[in-house]
mmCIF file of C-alpha atoms in Angstrom:
data_model
loop_
_atom_site.group_PDB
_atom_site.id
_atom_site.type_symbol
_atom_site.label_atom_id
_atom_site.label_comp_id
_atom_site.label_asym_id
_atom_site.label_seq_id
_atom_site.Cartn_x
_atom_site.Cartn_y
_atom_site.Cartn_z
ATOM 1 C CA MET A 1 4.299 8.371 45.186
ATOM 2 C CA THR A 2 8.181 9.917 45.040
ATOM 3 C CA ALA A 3 10.550 9.469 47.512
ATOM 4 C CA ILE A 4 12.565 12.731 48.344
ATOM 5 C CA THR A 5 16.368 12.271 50.058
ATOM 6 C CA THR A 6 17.568 15.031 51.474
ATOM 7 C CA THR A 7 21.956 15.441 52.253
ATOM 8 C CA THR A 8 22.792 17.614 55.019
ATOM 9 C CA PRO A 9 25.777 20.232 53.578
ATOM 10 C CA GLY A 10 28.771 19.067 54.691
ATOM 11 C CA ALA A 11 28.239 15.770 55.018
ATOM 12 C CA ARG A 12 31.190 13.590 54.244
ATOM 13 C CA VAL A 13 31.117 10.481 52.128
ATOM 14 C CA ARG A 14 32.524 7.286 53.753
ATOM 15 C CA LEU A 15 34.109 4.608 51.862
ATOM 16 C CA THR A 16 33.945 1.317 53.815
ATOM 17 C CA ALA A 17 37.036 -1.368 53.129
ATOM 18 C CA ARG A 18 34.699 -3.134 50.937
ATOM 19 C CA GLY A 19 34.588 -0.031 48.472
ATOM 20 C CA ARG A 20 38.078 1.212 49.123
ATOM 21 C CA ARG A 21 39.135 -2.850 47.426
ATOM 22 C CA ALA A 22 36.529 -2.191 44.792
ATOM 23 C CA LEU A 23 37.740 0.911 43.857
ATOM 24 C CA ALA A 24 41.406 0.037 44.271
ATOM 25 C CA LEU A 25 40.137 -3.458 42.180
ATOM 26 C CA LEU A 26 38.571 -0.833 39.478
ATOM 27 C CA VAL A 27 41.274 1.272 38.323
ATOM 28 C CA ALA A 28 43.448 -1.060 38.416
ATOM 29 C CA ALA A 29 41.808 -3.168 36.418
ATOM 30 C CA PRO A 30 42.848 -1.500 32.525
ATOM 31 C CA VAL A 31 45.920 -1.768 33.698
ATOM 32 C CA LEU A 32 46.889 -4.704 34.488
ATOM 33 C CA ALA A 33 44.543 -6.053 31.397
ATOM 34 C CA ALA A 34 46.885 -3.544 29.425
ATOM 35 C CA GLY A 35 49.958 -5.472 31.032
ATOM 36 C CA ALA A 36 48.432 -9.396 30.585
ATOM 37 C CA LEU A 37 47.786 -8.461 26.453
ATOM 38 C CA ALA A 38 51.871 -6.861 26.545
ATOM 39 C CA GLY A 39 53.121 -10.385 28.334
ATOM 40 C CA ALA A 40 51.046 -12.464 26.733
ATOM 41 C CA GLY A 41 52.634 -11.190 23.086
ATOM 42 C CA VAL A 42 56.232 -11.568 24.344
ATOM 43 C CA LEU A 43 55.590 -14.686 26.180
ATOM 44 C CA GLY A 44 54.100 -16.257 23.173
ATOM 45 C CA ASP A 45 57.227 -15.184 20.490
ATOM 46 C CA VAL A 46 59.053 -16.980 23.175
ATOM 47 C CA LEU A 47 56.988 -19.672 23.357
ATOM 48 C CA ALA A 48 57.295 -19.737 19.587
ATOM 49 C CA GLY A 49 61.041 -19.450 18.983
ATOM 50 C CA ALA A 50 60.933 -16.118 17.944
ATOM 51 C CA VAL A 51 63.668 -15.170 20.199
ATOM 52 C CA ALA A 52 66.989 -12.868 19.039
ATOM 53 C CA SER A 53 69.790 -14.634 19.049
ATOM 54 C CA SER A 54 73.696 -13.160 19.048
ATOM 55 C CA THR A 55 74.581 -15.327 15.382
ATOM 56 C CA ALA A 56 74.530 -13.464 12.896
ATOM 57 C CA GLU A 57 72.836 -15.292 9.836
ATOM 58 C CA THR A 58 71.387 -13.834 6.637
ATOM 59 C CA ALA A 59 68.537 -15.955 5.182
ATOM 60 C CA GLN A 60 68.409 -16.122 1.280
ATOM 61 C CA PHE A 61 65.323 -15.993 -0.260
ATOM 62 C CA GLU A 62 64.618 -16.309 -3.810
ATOM 63 C CA HIS A 63 62.804 -13.251 -5.879
ATOM 64 C CA ILE A 64 60.897 -12.417 -8.542
ATOM 65 C CA THR A 65 60.054 -9.721 -10.776
ATOM 66 C CA VAL A 66 55.628 -8.877 -10.556
ATOM 67 C CA MET A 67 55.168 -8.411 -14.682
ATOM 68 C CA PRO A 68 52.188 -6.616 -16.384
ATOM 69 C CA GLY A 69 49.147 -7.864 -15.227
ATOM 70 C CA GLN A 70 50.661 -9.992 -12.982
ATOM 71 C CA SER A 71 48.682 -10.936 -9.514
ATOM 72 C CA LEU A 72 49.286 -12.657 -6.211
ATOM 73 C CA TRP A 73 47.478 -15.691 -6.953
ATOM 74 C CA GLN A 74 49.391 -15.708 -10.335
ATOM 75 C CA ILE A 75 51.983 -15.536 -8.921
ATOM 76 C CA ALA A 76 51.657 -18.056 -5.626
ATOM 77 C CA GLU A 77 50.397 -20.916 -8.193
ATOM 78 C CA ALA A 78 53.835 -20.391 -10.025
ATOM 79 C CA VAL A 79 55.595 -20.823 -7.354
ATOM 80 C CA ALA A 80 53.550 -23.915 -5.782
ATOM 81 C CA PRO A 81 50.668 -25.567 -8.055
ATOM 82 C CA GLU A 82 51.430 -28.321 -5.662
ATOM 83 C CA ALA A 83 49.923 -26.103 -2.790
ATOM 84 C CA ASP A 84 46.436 -24.092 -1.785
ATOM 85 C CA PRO A 85 47.667 -21.116 -3.276
ATOM 86 C CA ARG A 86 45.455 -18.685 -0.510
ATOM 87 C CA ASP A 87 48.317 -19.873 1.827
ATOM 88 C CA VAL A 88 51.087 -19.288 -0.336
ATOM 89 C CA VAL A 89 49.710 -15.953 -1.057
ATOM 90 C CA ALA A 90 49.246 -15.312 2.529
ATOM 91 C CA GLU A 91 52.865 -16.877 3.405
ATOM 92 C CA ILE A 92 54.368 -13.827 0.180
ATOM 93 C CA GLU A 93 52.115 -11.094 2.029
ATOM 94 C CA LEU A 94 53.576 -11.430 5.350
ATOM 95 C CA LEU A 95 57.372 -12.165 4.088
ATOM 96 C CA ASN A 96 57.484 -8.736 1.754
ATOM 97 C CA GLY A 97 54.883 -7.001 4.232
ATOM 98 C CA ILE A 98 52.017 -5.930 1.266
ATOM 99 C CA ALA A 99 48.762 -6.604 1.661
ATOM 100 C CA GLY A 100 47.323 -7.262 -1.793
ATOM 101 C CA ALA A 101 48.106 -4.919 -3.134
ATOM 102 C CA ILE A 102 51.504 -4.937 -5.958
ATOM 103 C CA GLN A 103 52.908 -3.013 -8.946
ATOM 104 C CA PRO A 104 54.915 -4.767 -12.277
ATOM 105 C CA GLY A 105 58.496 -4.123 -11.829
ATOM 106 C CA GLU A 106 58.188 -4.516 -7.649
ATOM 107 C CA ARG A 107 60.017 -7.362 -6.525
ATOM 108 C CA LEU A 108 58.989 -10.475 -3.820
ATOM 109 C CA ALA A 109 60.089 -12.308 -2.018
ATOM 110 C CA ILE A 110 59.493 -15.959 -1.724
ATOM 111 C CA PRO A 111 59.325 -18.578 0.953
ATOM 112 C CA ALA A 112 62.419 -20.498 1.140
ATOM 113 C CA HIS A 113 60.081 -24.202 1.127
ATOM 114 C CA TYR A 114 58.537 -22.732 -2.137
ATOM 115 C CA SER A 115 61.584 -21.426 -3.550
ATOM 116 C CA GLY A 116 63.755 -24.333 -5.155
#
């Protein structure tokens, strides 16, 4: 058994009020999701205390120069022998905007709480 449906040429499709609401929600959902994610990032920074201030403060960091054959792991162990090297490496990478690849002669800033 095959069901055959026919449509009349020129027949118009009508949306009910419920259908209009569903279509509006379908169109608005990606926009609302993007706004929520962007707002959460901004709100997260504010809640974490990352707020720009009008006072000019310059951070002073100790810098080290990478020697030939030296790795971030070795630097982390030398800078903070009491800390977990994984945490120190992550902080050095974040502070210097690198992802593990370092070159001899490169100057790296050391997080302030490890220098001294």
